[in-house]
Coordinates of C-alpha atoms in Angstrom, one line a residue:
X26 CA 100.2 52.1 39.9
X27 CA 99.1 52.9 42.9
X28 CA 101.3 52.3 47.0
X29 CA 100.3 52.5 50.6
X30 CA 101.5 55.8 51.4
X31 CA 99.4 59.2 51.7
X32 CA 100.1 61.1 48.6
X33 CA 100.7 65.0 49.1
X34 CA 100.9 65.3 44.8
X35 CA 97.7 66.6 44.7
X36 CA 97.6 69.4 47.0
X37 CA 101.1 70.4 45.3
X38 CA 99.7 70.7 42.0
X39 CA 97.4 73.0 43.7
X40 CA 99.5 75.2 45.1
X41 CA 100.0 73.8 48.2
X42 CA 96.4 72.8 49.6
X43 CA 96.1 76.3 51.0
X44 CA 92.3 76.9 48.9
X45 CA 94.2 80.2 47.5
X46 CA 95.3 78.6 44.6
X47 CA 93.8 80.7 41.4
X48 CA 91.7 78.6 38.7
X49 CA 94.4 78.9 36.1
X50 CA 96.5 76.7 38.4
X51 CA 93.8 74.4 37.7
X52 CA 94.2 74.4 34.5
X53 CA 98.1 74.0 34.7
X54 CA 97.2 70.7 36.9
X55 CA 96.6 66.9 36.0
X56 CA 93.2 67.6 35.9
X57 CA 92.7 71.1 33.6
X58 CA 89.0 69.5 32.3
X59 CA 86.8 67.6 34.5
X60 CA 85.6 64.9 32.0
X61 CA 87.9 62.2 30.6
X62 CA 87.9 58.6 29.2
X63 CA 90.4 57.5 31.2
X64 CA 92.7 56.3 28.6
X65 CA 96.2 57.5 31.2
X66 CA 96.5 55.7 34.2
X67 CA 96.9 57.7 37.3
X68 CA 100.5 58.4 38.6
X69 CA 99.5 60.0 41.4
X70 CA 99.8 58.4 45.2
X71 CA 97.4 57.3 47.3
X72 CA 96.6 55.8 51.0
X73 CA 94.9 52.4 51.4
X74 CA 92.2 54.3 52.9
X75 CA 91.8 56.4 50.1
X76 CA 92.0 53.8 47.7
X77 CA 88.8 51.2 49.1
X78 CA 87.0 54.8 49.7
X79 CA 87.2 56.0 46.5
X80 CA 86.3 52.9 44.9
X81 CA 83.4 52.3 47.4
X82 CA 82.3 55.4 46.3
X83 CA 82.4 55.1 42.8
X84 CA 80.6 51.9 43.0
X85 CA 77.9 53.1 44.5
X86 CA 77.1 55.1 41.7
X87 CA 77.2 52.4 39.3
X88 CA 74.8 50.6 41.5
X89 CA 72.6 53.4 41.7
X90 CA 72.7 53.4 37.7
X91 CA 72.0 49.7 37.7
X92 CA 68.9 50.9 39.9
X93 CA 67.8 53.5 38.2
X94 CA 67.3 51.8 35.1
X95 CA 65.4 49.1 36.7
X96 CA 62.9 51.7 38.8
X97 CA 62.7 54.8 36.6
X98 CA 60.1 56.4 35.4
X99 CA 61.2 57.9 32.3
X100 CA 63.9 59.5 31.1
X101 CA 63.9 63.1 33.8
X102 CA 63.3 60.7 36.6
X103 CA 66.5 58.1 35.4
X104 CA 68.9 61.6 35.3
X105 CA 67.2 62.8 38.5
X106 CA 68.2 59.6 40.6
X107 CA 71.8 59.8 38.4
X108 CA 72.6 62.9 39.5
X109 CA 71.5 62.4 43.1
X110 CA 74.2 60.2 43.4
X111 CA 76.8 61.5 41.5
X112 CA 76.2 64.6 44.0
X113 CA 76.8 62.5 46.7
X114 CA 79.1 60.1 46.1
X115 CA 81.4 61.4 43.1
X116 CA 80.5 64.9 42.4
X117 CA 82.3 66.7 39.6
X118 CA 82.4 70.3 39.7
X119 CA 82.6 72.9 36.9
X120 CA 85.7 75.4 36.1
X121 CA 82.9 77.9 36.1
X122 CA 81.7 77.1 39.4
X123 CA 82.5 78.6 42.7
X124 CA 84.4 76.2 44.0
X125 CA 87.7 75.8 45.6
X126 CA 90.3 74.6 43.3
X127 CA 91.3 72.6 45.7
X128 CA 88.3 70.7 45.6
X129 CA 87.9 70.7 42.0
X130 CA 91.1 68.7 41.7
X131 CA 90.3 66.8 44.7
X132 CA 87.1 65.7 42.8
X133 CA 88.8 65.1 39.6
X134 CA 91.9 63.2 41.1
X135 CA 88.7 61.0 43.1
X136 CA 87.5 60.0 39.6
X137 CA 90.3 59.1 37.7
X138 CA 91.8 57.0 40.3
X139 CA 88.3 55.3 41.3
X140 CA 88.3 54.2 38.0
X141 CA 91.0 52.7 37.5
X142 CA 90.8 51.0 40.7
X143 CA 87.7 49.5 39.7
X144 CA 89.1 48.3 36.9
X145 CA 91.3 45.9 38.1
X146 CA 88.6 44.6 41.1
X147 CA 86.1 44.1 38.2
X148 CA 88.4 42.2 35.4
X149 CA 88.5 39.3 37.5
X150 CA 85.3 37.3 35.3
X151 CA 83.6 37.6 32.1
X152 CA 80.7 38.6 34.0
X153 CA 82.4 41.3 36.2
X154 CA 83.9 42.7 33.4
X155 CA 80.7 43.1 31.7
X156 CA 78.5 44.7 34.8
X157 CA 81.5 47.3 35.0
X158 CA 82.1 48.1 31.1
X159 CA 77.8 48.2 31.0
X160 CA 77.9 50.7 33.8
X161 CA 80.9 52.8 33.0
X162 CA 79.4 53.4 30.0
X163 CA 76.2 54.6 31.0
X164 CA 78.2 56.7 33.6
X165 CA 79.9 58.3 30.4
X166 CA 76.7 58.7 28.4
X167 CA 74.9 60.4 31.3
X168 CA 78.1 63.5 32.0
X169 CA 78.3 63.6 28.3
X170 CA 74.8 64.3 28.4
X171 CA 74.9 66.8 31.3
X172 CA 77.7 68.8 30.1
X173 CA 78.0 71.8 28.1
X174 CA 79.3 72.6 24.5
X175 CA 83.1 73.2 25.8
X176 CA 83.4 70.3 27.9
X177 CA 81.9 68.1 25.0
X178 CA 84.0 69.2 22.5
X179 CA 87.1 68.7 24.7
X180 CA 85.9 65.1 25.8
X181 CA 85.5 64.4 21.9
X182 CA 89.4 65.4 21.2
X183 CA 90.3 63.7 23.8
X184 CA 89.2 60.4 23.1
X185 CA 90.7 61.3 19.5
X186 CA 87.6 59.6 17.8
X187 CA 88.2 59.1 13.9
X188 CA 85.8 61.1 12.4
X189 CA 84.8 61.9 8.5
X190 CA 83.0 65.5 8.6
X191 CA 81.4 65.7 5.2
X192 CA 80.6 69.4 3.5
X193 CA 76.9 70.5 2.3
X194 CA 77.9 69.4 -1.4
X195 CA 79.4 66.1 -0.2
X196 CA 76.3 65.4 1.7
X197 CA 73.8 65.7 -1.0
X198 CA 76.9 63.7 -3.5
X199 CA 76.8 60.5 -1.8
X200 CA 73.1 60.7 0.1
X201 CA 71.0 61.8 -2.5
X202 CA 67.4 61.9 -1.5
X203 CA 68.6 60.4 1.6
X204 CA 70.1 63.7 2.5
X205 CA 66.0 64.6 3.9
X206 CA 66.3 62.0 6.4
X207 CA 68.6 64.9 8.5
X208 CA 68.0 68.4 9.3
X209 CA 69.2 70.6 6.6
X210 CA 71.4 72.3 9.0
X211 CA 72.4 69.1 11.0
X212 CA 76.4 68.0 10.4
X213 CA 76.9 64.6 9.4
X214 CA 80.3 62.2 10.3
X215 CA 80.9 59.1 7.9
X216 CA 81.8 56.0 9.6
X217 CA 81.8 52.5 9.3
X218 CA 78.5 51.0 10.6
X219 CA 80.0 48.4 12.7
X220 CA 80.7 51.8 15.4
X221 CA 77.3 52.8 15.6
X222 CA 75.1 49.8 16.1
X223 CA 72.7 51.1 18.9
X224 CA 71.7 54.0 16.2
X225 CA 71.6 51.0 13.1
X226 CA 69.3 49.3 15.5
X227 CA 67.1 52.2 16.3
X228 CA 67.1 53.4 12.8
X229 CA 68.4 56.6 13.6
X230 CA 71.2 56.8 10.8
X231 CA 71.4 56.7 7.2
X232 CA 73.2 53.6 5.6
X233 CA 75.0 53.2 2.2
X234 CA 77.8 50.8 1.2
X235 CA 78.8 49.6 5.0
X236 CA 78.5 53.1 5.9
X237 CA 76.8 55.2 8.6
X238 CA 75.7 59.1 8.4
X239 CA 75.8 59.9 12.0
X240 CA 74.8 63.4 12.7
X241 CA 76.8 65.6 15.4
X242 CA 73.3 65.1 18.3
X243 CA 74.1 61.6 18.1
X244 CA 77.5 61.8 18.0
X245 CA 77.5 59.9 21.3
X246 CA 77.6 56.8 20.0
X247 CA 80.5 57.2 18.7
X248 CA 82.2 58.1 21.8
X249 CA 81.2 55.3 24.0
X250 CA 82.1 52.6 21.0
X251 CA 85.7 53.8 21.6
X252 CA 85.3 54.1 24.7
X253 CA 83.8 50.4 25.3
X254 CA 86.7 48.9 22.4
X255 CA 89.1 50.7 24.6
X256 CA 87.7 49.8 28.1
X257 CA 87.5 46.0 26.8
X258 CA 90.8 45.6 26.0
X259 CA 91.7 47.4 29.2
X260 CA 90.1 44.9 31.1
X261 CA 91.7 41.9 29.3
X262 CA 95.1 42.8 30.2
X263 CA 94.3 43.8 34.1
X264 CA 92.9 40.0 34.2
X265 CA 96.2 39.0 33.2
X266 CA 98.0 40.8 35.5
X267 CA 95.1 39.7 38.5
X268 CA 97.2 36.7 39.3
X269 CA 100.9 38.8 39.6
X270 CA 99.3 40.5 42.7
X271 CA 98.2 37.0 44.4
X272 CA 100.7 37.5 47.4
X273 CA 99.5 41.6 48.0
X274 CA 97.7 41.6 51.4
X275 CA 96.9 45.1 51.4
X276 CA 95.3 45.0 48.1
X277 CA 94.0 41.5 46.6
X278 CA 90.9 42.0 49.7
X279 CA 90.4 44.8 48.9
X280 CA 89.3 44.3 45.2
X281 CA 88.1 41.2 46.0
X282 CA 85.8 43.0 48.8
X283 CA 84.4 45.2 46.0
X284 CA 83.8 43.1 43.4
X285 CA 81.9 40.5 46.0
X286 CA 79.3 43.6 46.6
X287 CA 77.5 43.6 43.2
X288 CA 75.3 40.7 41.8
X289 CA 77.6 39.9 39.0
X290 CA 79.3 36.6 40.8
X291 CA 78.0 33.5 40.2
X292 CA 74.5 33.1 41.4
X293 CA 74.0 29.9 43.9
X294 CA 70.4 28.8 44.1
X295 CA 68.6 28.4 47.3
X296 CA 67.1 25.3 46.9
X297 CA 63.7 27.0 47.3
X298 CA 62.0 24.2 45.4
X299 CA 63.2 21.2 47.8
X300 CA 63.8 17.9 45.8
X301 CA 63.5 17.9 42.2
X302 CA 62.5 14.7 40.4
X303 CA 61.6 14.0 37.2
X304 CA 58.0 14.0 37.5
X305 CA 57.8 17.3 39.0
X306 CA 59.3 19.3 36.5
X307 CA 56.4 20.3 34.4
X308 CA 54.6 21.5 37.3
X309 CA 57.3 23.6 38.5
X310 CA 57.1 25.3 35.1
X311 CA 55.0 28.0 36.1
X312 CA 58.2 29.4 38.3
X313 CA 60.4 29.2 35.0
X314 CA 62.0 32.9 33.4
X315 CA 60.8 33.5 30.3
X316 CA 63.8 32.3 28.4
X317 CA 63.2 29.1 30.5
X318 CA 59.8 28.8 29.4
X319 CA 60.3 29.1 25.5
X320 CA 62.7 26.1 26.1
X321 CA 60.4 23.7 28.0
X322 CA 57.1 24.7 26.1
X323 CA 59.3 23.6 22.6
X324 CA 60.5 20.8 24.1
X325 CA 57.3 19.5 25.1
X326 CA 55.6 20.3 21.5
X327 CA 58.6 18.7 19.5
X328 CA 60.1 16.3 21.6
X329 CA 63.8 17.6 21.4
X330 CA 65.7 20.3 21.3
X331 CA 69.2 21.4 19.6
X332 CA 72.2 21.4 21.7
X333 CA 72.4 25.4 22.5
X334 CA 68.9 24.8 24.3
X335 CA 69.5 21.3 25.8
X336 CA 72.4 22.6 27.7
X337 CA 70.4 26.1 28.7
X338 CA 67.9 23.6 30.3
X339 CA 69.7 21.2 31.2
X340 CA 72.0 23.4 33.3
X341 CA 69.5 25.4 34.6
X342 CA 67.7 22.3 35.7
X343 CA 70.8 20.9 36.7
X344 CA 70.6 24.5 39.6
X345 CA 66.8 24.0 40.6
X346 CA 67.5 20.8 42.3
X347 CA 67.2 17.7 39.3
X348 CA 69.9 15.7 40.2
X349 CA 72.0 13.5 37.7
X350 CA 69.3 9.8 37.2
X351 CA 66.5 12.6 37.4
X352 CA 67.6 14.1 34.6
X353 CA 68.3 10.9 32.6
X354 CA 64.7 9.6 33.5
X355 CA 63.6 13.6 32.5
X356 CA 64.8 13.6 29.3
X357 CA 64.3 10.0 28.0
X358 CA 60.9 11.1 28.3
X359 CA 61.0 14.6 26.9
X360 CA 63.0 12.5 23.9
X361 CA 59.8 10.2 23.2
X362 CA 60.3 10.0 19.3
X363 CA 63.7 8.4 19.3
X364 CA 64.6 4.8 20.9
X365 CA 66.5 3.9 24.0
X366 CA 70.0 3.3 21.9
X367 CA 69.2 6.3 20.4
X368 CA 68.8 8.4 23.1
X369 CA 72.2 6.8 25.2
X370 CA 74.7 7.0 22.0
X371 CA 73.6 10.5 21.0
X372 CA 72.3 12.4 24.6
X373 CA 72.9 10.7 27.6
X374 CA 76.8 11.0 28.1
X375 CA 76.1 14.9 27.7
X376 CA 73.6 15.0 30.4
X377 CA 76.1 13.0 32.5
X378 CA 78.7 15.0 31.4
X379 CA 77.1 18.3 32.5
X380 CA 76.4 16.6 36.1
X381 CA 80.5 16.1 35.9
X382 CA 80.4 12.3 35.9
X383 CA 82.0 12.2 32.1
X384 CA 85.0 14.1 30.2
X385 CA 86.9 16.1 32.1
X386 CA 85.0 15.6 35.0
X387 CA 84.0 19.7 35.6
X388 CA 80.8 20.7 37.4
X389 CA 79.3 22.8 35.4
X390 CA 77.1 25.6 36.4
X391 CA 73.9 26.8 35.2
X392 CA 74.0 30.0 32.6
X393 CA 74.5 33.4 34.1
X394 CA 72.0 36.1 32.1
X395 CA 75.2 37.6 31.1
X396 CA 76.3 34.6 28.9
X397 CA 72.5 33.9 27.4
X398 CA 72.7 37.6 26.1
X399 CA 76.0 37.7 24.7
X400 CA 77.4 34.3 23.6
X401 CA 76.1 31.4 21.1
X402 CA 73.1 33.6 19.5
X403 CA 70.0 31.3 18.6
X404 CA 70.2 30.7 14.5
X405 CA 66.6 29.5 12.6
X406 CA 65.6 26.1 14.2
X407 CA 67.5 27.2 17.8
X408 CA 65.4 27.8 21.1
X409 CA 67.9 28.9 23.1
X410 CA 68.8 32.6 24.3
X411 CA 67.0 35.5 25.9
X412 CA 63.6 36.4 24.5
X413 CA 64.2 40.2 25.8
X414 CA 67.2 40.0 23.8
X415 CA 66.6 37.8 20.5
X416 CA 62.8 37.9 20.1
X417 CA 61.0 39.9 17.3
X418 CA 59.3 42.6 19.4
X419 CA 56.0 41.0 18.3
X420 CA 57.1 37.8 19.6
X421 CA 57.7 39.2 23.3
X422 CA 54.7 40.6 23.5
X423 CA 53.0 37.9 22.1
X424 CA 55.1 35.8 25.3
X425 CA 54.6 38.7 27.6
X426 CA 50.4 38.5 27.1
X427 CA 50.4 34.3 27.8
X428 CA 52.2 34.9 30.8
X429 CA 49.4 37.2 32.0
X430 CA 50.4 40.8 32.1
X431 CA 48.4 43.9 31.7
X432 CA 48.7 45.8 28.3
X433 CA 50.6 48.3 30.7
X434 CA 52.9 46.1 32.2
X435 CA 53.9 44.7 28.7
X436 CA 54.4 48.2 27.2
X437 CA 56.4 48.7 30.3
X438 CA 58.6 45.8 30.0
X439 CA 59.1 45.6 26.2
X440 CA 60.0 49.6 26.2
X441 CA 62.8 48.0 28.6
X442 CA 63.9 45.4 26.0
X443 CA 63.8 47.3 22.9
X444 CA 66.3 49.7 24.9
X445 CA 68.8 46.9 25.2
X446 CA 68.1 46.5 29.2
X447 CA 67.5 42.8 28.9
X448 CA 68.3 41.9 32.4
X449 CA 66.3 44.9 34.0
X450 CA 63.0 44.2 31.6
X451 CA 63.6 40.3 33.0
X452 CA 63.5 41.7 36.3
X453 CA 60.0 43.7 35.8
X454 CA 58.6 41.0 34.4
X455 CA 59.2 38.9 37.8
X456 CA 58.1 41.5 40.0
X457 CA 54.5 41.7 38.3
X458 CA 54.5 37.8 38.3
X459 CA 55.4 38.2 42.4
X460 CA 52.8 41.0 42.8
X461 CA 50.5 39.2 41.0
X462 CA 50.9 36.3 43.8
X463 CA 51.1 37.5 46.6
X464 CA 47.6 39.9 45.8
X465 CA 49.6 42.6 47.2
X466 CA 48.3 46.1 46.6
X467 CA 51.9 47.6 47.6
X468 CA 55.0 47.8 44.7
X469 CA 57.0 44.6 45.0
X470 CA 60.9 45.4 44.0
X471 CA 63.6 42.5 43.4
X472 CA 67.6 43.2 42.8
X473 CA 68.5 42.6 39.5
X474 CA 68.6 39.9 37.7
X475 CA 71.5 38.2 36.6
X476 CA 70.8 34.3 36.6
X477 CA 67.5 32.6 35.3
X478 CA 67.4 29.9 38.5
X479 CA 67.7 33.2 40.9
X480 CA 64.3 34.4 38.9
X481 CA 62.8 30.8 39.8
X482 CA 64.2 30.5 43.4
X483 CA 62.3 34.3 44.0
X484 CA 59.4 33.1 41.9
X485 CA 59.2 29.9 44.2
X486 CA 59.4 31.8 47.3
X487 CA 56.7 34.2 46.5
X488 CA 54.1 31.3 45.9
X489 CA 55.0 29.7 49.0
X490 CA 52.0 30.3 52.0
X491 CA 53.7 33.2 54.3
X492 CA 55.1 35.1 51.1
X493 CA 52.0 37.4 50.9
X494 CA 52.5 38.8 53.9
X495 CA 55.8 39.0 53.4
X496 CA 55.9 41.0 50.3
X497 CA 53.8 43.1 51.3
X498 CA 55.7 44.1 54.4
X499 CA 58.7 43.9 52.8
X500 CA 58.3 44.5 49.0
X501 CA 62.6 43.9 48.6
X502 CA 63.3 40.4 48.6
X503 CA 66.4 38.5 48.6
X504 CA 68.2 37.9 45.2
X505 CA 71.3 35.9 46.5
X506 CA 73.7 38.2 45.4

């Protein structure tokens, strides 16, 4: 897809690079519209400098979406920071705009190829794969957002979405009083509900016999559904085709370079509690995420816990610092209702099994948020999962007001969850619990985060005696990304 040498395909299609060019020649190039879903892979040529540049490029604007949601205030301040960096990093010019054509399909050719480039440096793990597809999409949703009628409309025929448009008479046929739900003038698509779930969710849509009536404003959704199917399957077959490319030593560093500069690998605690023993494991509670939390306070109440939420704990323990005969002496005790045979037959070759010592032998690491959110959802009974993700709104607040926050800061960090930003509402709800601390008067920002034992190994650090100080003077910690 891409090779080593400097490329001169792009100033041809521009009529030589001369800036004389005229804008139908634009229009006659690879690049006649400047947004796209990227469903073509680039043919084009390009140097090994261009290629880590316009990936490190392109990743910094997905960081800076990553940031935004976490630090916005609201929704003009979110497309404010957006468009900062697009402007900087990976602007996109107009065909109405004044500038060179040259540039406009520089710009364009910059996109498309910093895509794809971060494609195959990002399908490397399940959790790469999801920061990029999270990202890309919210890169989509924001140009969609920003761009006129024209360039929407030709973004929409691009991506060939499948689309039922239903008349006025067919409207009113299969909605009946239902049809009031919509503006009388609003145009409404039928599709299966399984494409619009973000609307189903926020009960923006109409449903009747597995279907959605989606109406053209929020037609959106239906874009970035594609768009993620697409980009999913995308990904799967580049992480096939990783390994093929093992012996490249222009390229394989380069990609891994890139994807090594986001959170998203696996988180390795600090140690920032010391020794971990068995008797100090309630104390160190206090430290514990949310999701962390839920799991210890059940298992003190009912003296077990299901499998989903002994391995949750039990890994994440596992990362604090509770080695292997801690853990056995740990949860003997947590286990009090049940007898020693009953606790070695039916538990205690899984905790040794976690620590590697049974089995196959693995070392298994603690949870990343990333597989908490999306895999092995709690059922009735379970304990496990993410509270920002599977708790009943009135149950996180409920959480959110025992773990001492301000009716503000629990407006602010539910608002977070209810707009599917699990990890980001995680993340405010540390950085009160570290302001809180450290008494500090001054805002108190953390990276992201991705791993429940890097939420403890911050927490940890901002109780420890010079941490006030600290935080105050520098209000970015460390995330050990």
């Amino acid at each position: 897809m891409f090779s080593q040498t400097a490329t001169a395909a792009a100033k041809r299609e521009i009529g030589g690079g001369d800036g004389s060019a005229a804008p139908e020649v634009v229009r006659r190039s690879r690049y006649p519209t400047r947004l796209t879903v990227y469903n073509e892979p680039p043919e084009l040529e390009v140097s090994i400098e261009e290629f880590e540049g316009f990936a490190l490029d392109r990743l910094q604007v997905l960081r800076a979406i990553e940031d935004a949601q976490l630090r916005a205030r609201g929704e003009e301040d979110m497309r404010k920071r957006v468009n900062e960096a697009l402007e900087k990093h990976l602007p996109l010019h107009t065909n109405r705009s004044k500038v060179p054509p040259r540039q406009l399909v520089a710009e364009r050719r910059k996109d498309h190829v910093s895509h794809f480039i971060l494609r195959l440096a990002f399908s490397r793990t399940e959790e790469l794969r999801g920061w990029f597809l999270r990202y890309e999409s919210a890169l989509l949703k924001h140009r969609f957002k920003e761009a006129d009628l024209a360039e929407k409309q030709e973004l929409l025929a691009a991506a060939k979405l499948r689309l039922d448009l239903l008349s006025h008479a067919t409207k009113e046929e299969r909605l009946g009083e239902a049809v009031h739900f919509y503006a009388a003038h609003e145009q409404l698509f039928e599709v299966e509900f399984e494409r619009v779930l973000d609307l189903v969710s926020r009960l923006q849509v109409v449903l009747q016999g597995g279907r959605a009536y989606v109406p053209q404003s929020e037609v959106v959704a239906l874009l970035l559904h594609e768009f993620r199917q697409t980009l999913t399957r995308a990904l799967a077959v580049c992480a096939k085709a990783l390994p093929q490319m093992g012996e490249d030593e222009r390229l394989v560093p380069v990609l891994q370079n890139l994807s090594n500069q986001t959170a998203r690998s696996e988180y390795q605690s600090t140690g920032a509690a010391g020794a971990v023993s068995a008797d100090s494991v309630d104390t160190l509670g206090g430290n514990f995420p949310l999701c962390m939390q839920h799991l210890h306070t059940q298992l003190l109440r009912d003296h077990h816990l299901r499998h989903g939420g002994r391995m949750q704990l039990g890994l994440f323990l596992k990362g604090i610092g509770l080695d292997m005969q801690e853990a056995l002496v740990y949860w003997r005790r947590a286990f009090s209702a049940m007898t020693d045979d009953q606790f070695q037959k039916g538990y205690a070759y899984n905790i040794r099994h976690n620590y590697g010592l049974e089995g196959k032998r693995a070392n298994y690491s603690p949870y990343s948020c990333h597989r908490i959110i999306t895999t092995n959802a709690p059922g009735p009974g379970d304990h496990h999962g993410c509270p920002f993700r599977h708790f009943s709104s009135e149950r996180l607040r409920a959480a959110l007001h025992r773990d001492h926050l301000t009716d503000a800061e629990v407006r602010d960090v539910t608002d977070l969850a209810a707009a599917g930003h699990c990890q980001v509402a995680c993340t405010r709800h540390l950085e009160t619990a570290i302001q809180r601390r450290s008494r500090s008067t001054q805002p108190v920002h953390v990276s992201a985060i991705t791993s429940p034992n890097q939420f403890f190994d911050l927490c940890v650090a901002a109780a420890k005696p010079d941490s006030a100080q600290n935080s105050a003077a520098h209000p970015t910690l460390p995330s050990g990304s």
